[in-house]
Coordinates of N, CA and C in Angstrom, one line a residue:
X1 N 19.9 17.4 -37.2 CA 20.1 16.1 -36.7 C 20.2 16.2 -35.1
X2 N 20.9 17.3 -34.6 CA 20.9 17.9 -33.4 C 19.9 17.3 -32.4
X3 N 18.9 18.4 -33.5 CA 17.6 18.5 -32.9 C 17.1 17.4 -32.1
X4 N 16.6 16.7 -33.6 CA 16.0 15.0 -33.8 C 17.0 14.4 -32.7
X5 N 17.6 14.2 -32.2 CA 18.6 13.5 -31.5 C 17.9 13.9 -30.1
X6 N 17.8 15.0 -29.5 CA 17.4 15.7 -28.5 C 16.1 15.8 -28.1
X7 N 14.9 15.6 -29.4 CA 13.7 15.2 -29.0 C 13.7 13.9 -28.7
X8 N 14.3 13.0 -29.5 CA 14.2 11.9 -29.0 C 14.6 10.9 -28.3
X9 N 15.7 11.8 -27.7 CA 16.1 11.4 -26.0 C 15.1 11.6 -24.7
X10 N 14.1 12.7 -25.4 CA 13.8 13.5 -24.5 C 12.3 12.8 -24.1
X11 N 11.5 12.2 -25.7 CA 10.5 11.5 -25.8 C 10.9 9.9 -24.7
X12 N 12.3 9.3 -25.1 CA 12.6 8.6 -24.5 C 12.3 8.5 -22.8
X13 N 12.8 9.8 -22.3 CA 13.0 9.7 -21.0 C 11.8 10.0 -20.3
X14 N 10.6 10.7 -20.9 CA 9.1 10.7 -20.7 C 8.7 9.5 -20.3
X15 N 8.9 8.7 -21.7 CA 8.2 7.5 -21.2 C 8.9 6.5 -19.9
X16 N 10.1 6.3 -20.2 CA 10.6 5.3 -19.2 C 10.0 6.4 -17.6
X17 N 9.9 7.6 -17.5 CA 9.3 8.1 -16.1 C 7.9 7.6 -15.8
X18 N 7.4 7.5 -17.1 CA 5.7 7.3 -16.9 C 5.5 5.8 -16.8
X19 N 6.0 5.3 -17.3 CA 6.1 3.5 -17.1 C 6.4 3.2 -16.1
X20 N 7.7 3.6 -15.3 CA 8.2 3.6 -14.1 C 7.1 3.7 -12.8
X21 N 6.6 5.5 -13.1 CA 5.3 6.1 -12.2 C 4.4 5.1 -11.9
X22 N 4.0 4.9 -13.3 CA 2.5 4.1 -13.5 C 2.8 2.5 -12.5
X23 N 4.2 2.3 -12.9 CA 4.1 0.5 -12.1 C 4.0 0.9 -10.2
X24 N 4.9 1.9 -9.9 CA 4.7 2.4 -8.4 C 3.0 2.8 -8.2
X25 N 2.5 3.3 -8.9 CA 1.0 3.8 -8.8 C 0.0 2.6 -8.7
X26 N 0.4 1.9 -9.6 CA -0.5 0.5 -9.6 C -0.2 -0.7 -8.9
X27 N 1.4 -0.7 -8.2 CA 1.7 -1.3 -7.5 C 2.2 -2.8 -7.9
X28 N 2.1 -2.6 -9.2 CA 2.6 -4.1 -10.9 C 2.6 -3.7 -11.3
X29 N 2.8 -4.4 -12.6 CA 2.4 -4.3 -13.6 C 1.1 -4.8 -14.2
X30 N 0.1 -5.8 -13.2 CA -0.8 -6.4 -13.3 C -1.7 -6.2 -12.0
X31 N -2.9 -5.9 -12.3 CA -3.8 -5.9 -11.0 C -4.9 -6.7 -11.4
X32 N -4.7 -7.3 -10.4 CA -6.4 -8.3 -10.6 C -7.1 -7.9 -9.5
X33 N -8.2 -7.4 -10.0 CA -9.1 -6.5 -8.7 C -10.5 -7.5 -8.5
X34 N -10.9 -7.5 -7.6 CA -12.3 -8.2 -7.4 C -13.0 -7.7 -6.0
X35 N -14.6 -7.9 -5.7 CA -15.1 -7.8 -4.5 C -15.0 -8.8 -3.7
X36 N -14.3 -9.7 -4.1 CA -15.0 -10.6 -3.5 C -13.5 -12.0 -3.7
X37 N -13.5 -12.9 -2.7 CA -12.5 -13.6 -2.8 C -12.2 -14.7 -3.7
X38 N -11.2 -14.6 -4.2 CA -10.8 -15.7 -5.7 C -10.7 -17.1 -4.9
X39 N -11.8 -18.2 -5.7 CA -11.8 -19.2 -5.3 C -10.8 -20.2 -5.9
X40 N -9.9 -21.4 -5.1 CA -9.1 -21.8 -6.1 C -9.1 -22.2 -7.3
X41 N -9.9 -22.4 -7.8 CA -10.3 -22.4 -9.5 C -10.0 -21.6 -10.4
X42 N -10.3 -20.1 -9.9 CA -9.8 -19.1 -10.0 C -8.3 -18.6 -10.1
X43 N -8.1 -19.2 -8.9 CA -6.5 -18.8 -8.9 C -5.5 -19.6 -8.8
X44 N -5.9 -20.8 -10.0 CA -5.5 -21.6 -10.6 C -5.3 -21.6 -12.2
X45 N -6.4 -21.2 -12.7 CA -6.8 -20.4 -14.3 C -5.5 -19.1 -13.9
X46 N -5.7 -17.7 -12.7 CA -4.5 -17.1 -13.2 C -3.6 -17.8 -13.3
X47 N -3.1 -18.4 -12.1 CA -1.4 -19.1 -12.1 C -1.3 -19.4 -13.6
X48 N -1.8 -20.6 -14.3 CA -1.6 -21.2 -15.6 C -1.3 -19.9 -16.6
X49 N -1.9 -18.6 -16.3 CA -1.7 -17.9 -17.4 C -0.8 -17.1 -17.6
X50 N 0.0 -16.6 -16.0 CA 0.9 -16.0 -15.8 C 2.2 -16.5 -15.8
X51 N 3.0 -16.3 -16.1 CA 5.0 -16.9 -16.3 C 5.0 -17.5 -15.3
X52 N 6.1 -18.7 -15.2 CA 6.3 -19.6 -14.2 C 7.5 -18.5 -12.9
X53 N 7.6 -17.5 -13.1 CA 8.8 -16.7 -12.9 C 7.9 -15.6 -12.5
X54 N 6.5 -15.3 -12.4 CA 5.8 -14.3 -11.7 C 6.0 -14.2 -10.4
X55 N 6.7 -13.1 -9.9 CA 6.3 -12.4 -8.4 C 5.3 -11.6 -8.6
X56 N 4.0 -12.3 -7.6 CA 3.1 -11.7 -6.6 C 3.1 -11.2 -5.2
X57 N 1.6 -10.4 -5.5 CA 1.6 -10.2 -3.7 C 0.2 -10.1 -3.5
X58 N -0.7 -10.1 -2.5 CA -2.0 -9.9 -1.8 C -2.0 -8.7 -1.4
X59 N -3.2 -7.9 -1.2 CA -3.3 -6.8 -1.0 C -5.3 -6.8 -0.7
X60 N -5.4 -6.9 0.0 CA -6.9 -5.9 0.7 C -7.3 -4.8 1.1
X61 N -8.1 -4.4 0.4 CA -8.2 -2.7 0.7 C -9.6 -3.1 1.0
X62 N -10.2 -2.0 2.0 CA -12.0 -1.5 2.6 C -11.6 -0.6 3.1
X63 N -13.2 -0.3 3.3 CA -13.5 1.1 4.2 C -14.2 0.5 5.1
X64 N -13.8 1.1 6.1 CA -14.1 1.1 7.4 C -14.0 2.2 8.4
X65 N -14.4 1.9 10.0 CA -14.7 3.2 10.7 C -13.5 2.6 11.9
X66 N -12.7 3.7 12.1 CA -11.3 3.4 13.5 C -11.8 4.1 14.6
X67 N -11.2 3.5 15.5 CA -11.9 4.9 16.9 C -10.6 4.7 17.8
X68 N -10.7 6.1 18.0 CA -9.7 6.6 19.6 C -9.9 7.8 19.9
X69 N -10.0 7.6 20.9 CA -9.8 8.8 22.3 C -11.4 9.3 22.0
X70 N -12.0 8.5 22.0 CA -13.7 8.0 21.4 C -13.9 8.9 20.7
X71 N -13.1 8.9 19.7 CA -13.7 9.7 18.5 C -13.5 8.8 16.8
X72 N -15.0 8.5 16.4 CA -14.1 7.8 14.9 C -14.8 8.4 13.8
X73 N -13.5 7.5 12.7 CA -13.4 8.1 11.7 C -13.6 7.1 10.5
X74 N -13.7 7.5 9.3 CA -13.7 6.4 8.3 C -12.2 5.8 7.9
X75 N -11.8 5.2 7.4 CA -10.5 4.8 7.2 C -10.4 4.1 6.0
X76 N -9.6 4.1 5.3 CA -8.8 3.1 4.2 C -8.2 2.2 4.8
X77 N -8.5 0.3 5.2 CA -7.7 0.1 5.6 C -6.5 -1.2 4.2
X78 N -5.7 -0.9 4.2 CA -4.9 -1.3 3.7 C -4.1 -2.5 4.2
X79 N -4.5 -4.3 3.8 CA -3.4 -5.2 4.5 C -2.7 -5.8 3.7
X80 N -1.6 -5.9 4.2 CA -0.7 -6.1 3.1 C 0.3 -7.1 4.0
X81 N 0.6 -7.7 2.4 CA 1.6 -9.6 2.8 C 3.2 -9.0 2.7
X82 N 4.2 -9.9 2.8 CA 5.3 -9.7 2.8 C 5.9 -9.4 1.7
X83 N 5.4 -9.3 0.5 CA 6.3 -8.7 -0.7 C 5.7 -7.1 -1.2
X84 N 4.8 -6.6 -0.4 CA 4.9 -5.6 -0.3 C 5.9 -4.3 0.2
X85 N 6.2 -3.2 -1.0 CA 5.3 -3.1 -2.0 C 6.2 -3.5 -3.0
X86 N 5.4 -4.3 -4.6 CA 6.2 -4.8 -6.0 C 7.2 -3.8 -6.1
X87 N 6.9 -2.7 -6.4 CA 7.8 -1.7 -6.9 C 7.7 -0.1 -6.1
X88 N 8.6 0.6 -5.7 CA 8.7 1.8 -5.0 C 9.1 1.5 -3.7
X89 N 8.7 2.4 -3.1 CA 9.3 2.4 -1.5 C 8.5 3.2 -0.6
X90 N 7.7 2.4 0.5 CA 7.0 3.3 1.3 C 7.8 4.0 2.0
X91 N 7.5 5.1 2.4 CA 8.4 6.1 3.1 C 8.0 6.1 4.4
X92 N 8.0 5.9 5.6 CA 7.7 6.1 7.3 C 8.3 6.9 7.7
X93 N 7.7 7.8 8.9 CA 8.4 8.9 9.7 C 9.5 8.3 10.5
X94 N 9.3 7.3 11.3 CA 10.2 7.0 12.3 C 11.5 5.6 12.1
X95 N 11.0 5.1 11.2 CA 11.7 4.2 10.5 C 12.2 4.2 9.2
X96 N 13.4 3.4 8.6 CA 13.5 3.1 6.9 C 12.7 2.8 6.3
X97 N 13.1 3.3 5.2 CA 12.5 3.1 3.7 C 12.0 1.7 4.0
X98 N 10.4 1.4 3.4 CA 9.8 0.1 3.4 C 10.1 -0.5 1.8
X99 N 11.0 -1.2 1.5 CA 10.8 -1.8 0.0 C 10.4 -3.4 -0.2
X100 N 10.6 -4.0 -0.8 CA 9.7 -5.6 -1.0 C 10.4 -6.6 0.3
X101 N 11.7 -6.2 0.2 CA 12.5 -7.4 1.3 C 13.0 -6.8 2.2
X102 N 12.4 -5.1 2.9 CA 12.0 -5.1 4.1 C 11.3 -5.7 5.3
X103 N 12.0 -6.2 6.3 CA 11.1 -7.2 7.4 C 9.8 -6.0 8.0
X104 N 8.9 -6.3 7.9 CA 7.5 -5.3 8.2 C 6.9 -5.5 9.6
X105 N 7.0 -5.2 10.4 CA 6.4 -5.3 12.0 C 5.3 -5.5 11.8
X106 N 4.3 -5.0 11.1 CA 3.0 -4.8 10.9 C 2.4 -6.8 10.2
X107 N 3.2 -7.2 9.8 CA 2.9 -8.3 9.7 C 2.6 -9.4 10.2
X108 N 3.3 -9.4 11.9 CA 3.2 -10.6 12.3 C 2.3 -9.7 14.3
X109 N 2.6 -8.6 14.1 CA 2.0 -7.8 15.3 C 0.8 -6.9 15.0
X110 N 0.2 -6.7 16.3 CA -1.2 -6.0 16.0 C -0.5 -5.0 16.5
X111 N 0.0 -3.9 15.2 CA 0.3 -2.8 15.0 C 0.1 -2.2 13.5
X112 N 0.0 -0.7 13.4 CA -0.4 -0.5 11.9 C 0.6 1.3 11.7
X113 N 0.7 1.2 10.7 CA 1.2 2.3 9.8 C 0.0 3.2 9.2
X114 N 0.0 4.2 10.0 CA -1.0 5.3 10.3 C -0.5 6.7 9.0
X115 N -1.8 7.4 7.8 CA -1.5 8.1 7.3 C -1.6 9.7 8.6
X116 N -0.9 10.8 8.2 CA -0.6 11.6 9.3 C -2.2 12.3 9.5
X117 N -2.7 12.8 8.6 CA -4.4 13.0 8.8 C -5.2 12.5 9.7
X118 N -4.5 10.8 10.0 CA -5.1 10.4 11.1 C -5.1 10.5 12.2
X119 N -3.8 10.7 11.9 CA -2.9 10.9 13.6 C -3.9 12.2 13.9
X120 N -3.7 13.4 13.6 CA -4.2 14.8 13.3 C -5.7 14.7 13.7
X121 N -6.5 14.1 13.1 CA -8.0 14.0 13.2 C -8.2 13.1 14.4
X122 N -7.7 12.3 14.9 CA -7.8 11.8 16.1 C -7.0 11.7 17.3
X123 N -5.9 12.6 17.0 CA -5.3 13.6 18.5 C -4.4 12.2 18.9
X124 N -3.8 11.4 18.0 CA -2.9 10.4 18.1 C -1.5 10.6 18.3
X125 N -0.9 9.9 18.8 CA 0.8 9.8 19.0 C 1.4 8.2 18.1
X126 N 2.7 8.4 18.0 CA 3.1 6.6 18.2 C 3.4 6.2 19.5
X127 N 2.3 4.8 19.4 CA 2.9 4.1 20.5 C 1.8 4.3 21.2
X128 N 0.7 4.9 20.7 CA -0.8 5.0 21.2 C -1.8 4.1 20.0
X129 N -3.3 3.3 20.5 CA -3.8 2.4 20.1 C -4.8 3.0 19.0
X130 N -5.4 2.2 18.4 CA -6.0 2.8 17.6 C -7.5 1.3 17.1
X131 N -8.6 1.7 17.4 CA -9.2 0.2 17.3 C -9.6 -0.2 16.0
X132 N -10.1 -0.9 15.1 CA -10.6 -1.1 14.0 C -11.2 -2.4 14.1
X133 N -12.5 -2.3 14.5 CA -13.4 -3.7 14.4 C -13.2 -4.3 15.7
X134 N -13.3 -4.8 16.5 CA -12.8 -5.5 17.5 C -11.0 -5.5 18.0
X135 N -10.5 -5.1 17.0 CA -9.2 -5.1 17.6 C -8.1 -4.1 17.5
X136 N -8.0 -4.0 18.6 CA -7.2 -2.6 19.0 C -5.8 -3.3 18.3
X137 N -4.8 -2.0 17.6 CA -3.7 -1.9 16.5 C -3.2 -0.6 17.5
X138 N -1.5 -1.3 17.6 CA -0.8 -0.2 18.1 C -0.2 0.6 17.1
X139 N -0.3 2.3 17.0 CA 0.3 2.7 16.3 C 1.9 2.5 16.3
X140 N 2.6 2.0 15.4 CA 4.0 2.1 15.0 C 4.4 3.0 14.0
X141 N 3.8 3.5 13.0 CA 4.8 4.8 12.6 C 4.1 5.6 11.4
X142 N 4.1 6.6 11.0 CA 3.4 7.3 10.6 C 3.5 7.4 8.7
X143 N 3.0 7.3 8.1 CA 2.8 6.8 6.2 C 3.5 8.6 5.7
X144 N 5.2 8.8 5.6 CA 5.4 9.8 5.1 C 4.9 10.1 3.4
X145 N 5.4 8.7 2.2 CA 5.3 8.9 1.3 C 4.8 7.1 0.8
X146 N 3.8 6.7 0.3 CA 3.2 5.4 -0.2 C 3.0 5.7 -1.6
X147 N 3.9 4.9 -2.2 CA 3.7 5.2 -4.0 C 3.2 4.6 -4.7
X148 N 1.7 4.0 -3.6 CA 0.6 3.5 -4.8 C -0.2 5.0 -4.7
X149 N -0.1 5.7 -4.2 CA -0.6 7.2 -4.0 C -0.5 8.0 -5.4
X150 N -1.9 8.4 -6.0 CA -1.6 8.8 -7.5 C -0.4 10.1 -6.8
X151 N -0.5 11.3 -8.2 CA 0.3 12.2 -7.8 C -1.1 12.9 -7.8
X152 N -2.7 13.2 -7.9 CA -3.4 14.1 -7.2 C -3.3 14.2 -6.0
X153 N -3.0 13.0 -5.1 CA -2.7 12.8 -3.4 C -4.5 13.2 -2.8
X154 N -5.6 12.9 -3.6 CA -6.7 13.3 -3.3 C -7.3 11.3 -2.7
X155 N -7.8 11.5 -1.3 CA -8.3 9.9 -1.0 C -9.6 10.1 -0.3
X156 N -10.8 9.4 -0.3 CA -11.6 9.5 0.3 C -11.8 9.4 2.1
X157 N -10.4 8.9 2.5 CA -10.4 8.7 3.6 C -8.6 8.0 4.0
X158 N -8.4 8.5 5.2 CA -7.0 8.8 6.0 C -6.7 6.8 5.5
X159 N -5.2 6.3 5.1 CA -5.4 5.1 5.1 C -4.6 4.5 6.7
X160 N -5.2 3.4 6.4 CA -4.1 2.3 7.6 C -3.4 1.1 7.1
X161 N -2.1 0.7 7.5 CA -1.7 -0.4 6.8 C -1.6 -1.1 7.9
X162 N -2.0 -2.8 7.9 CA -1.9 -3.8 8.8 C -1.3 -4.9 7.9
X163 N -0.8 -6.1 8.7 CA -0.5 -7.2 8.3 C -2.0 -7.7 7.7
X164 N -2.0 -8.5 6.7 CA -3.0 -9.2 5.9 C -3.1 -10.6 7.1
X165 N -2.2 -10.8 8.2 CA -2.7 -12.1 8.7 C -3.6 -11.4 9.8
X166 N -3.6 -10.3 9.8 CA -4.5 -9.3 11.1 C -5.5 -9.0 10.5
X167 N -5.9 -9.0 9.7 CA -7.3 -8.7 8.7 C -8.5 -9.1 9.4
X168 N -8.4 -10.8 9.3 CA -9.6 -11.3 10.1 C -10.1 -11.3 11.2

């Protein structure tokens, strides 16, 4: 009985880790992914289908090319709205833990949260610029730990996080 008791504490505690992981990894529990922008029709059919009691959030990811100290690179750029992130906590070098009802600099200023690769590959500091498309982003602080990050930690390219109102 011992036993059985002990595996299945043990089965127990697996999963609530991997349920847990998997919602920080995906960033929900729900991802609606597309190329291309949801027209309100669209994101009207979701609303109707999701709980009247749903927290969301926006999120844009591309690739693109950054440059400083005239050297560029490809980038992940990452913008993100104010209830970022659903679940976990971004980790930053120079500042607190980022969690959902953290106030985010990067939201309302042309500044960005730089992964350290980048800093590294383009001879960066904080508090030095960084351009991406027409508009130069001050670095503010450096991406220690982001737990939409699988656990391989393998990316095709260094990311950046900006405000989603700085996108366009």
């Amino acid at each position: 009985m011992v036993g059985f008791l002990t595996v299945n504490s043990f089965d127990q505690a697996i999963d609530s880790h991997l349920s847990n992981r998997s919602k920080q990894i995906a960033g929900g529990d729900l991802i609606i992914k597309t190329h291309r922008p949801l027209n309100d029709a669209e994101l009207s059919i979701i609303n109707n289908i999701l709980p009247s009691n749903t927290v969301s959030n926006k999120e844009v990811s591309l690739f693109t090319m950054a440059v400083a100290n005239a050297t560029s690179r490809l980038v992940q750029v990452r913008a993100i709205d104010e209830k970022f992130p659903l679940y976990g906590v971004l980790k930053l070098s120079h500042h607190d833990k980022i969690v959902q009802s953290t106030k985010k600099n990067v939201l309302h200023e042309n500044s960005a949260w730089v992964s350290p690769e980048l800093m590294n590959l383009l001879n960066l500091q904080v508090g030095e610029s960084l351009k991406i498309g027409q508009q130069n982003f001050n670095i503010n602080d450096v991406i220690d730990h982001d737990p939409s990050s699988s656990a391989i930690g393998f990316s095709i390219a260094p990311k950046v996080i900006i405000g989603l109102q700085q996108l366009d």
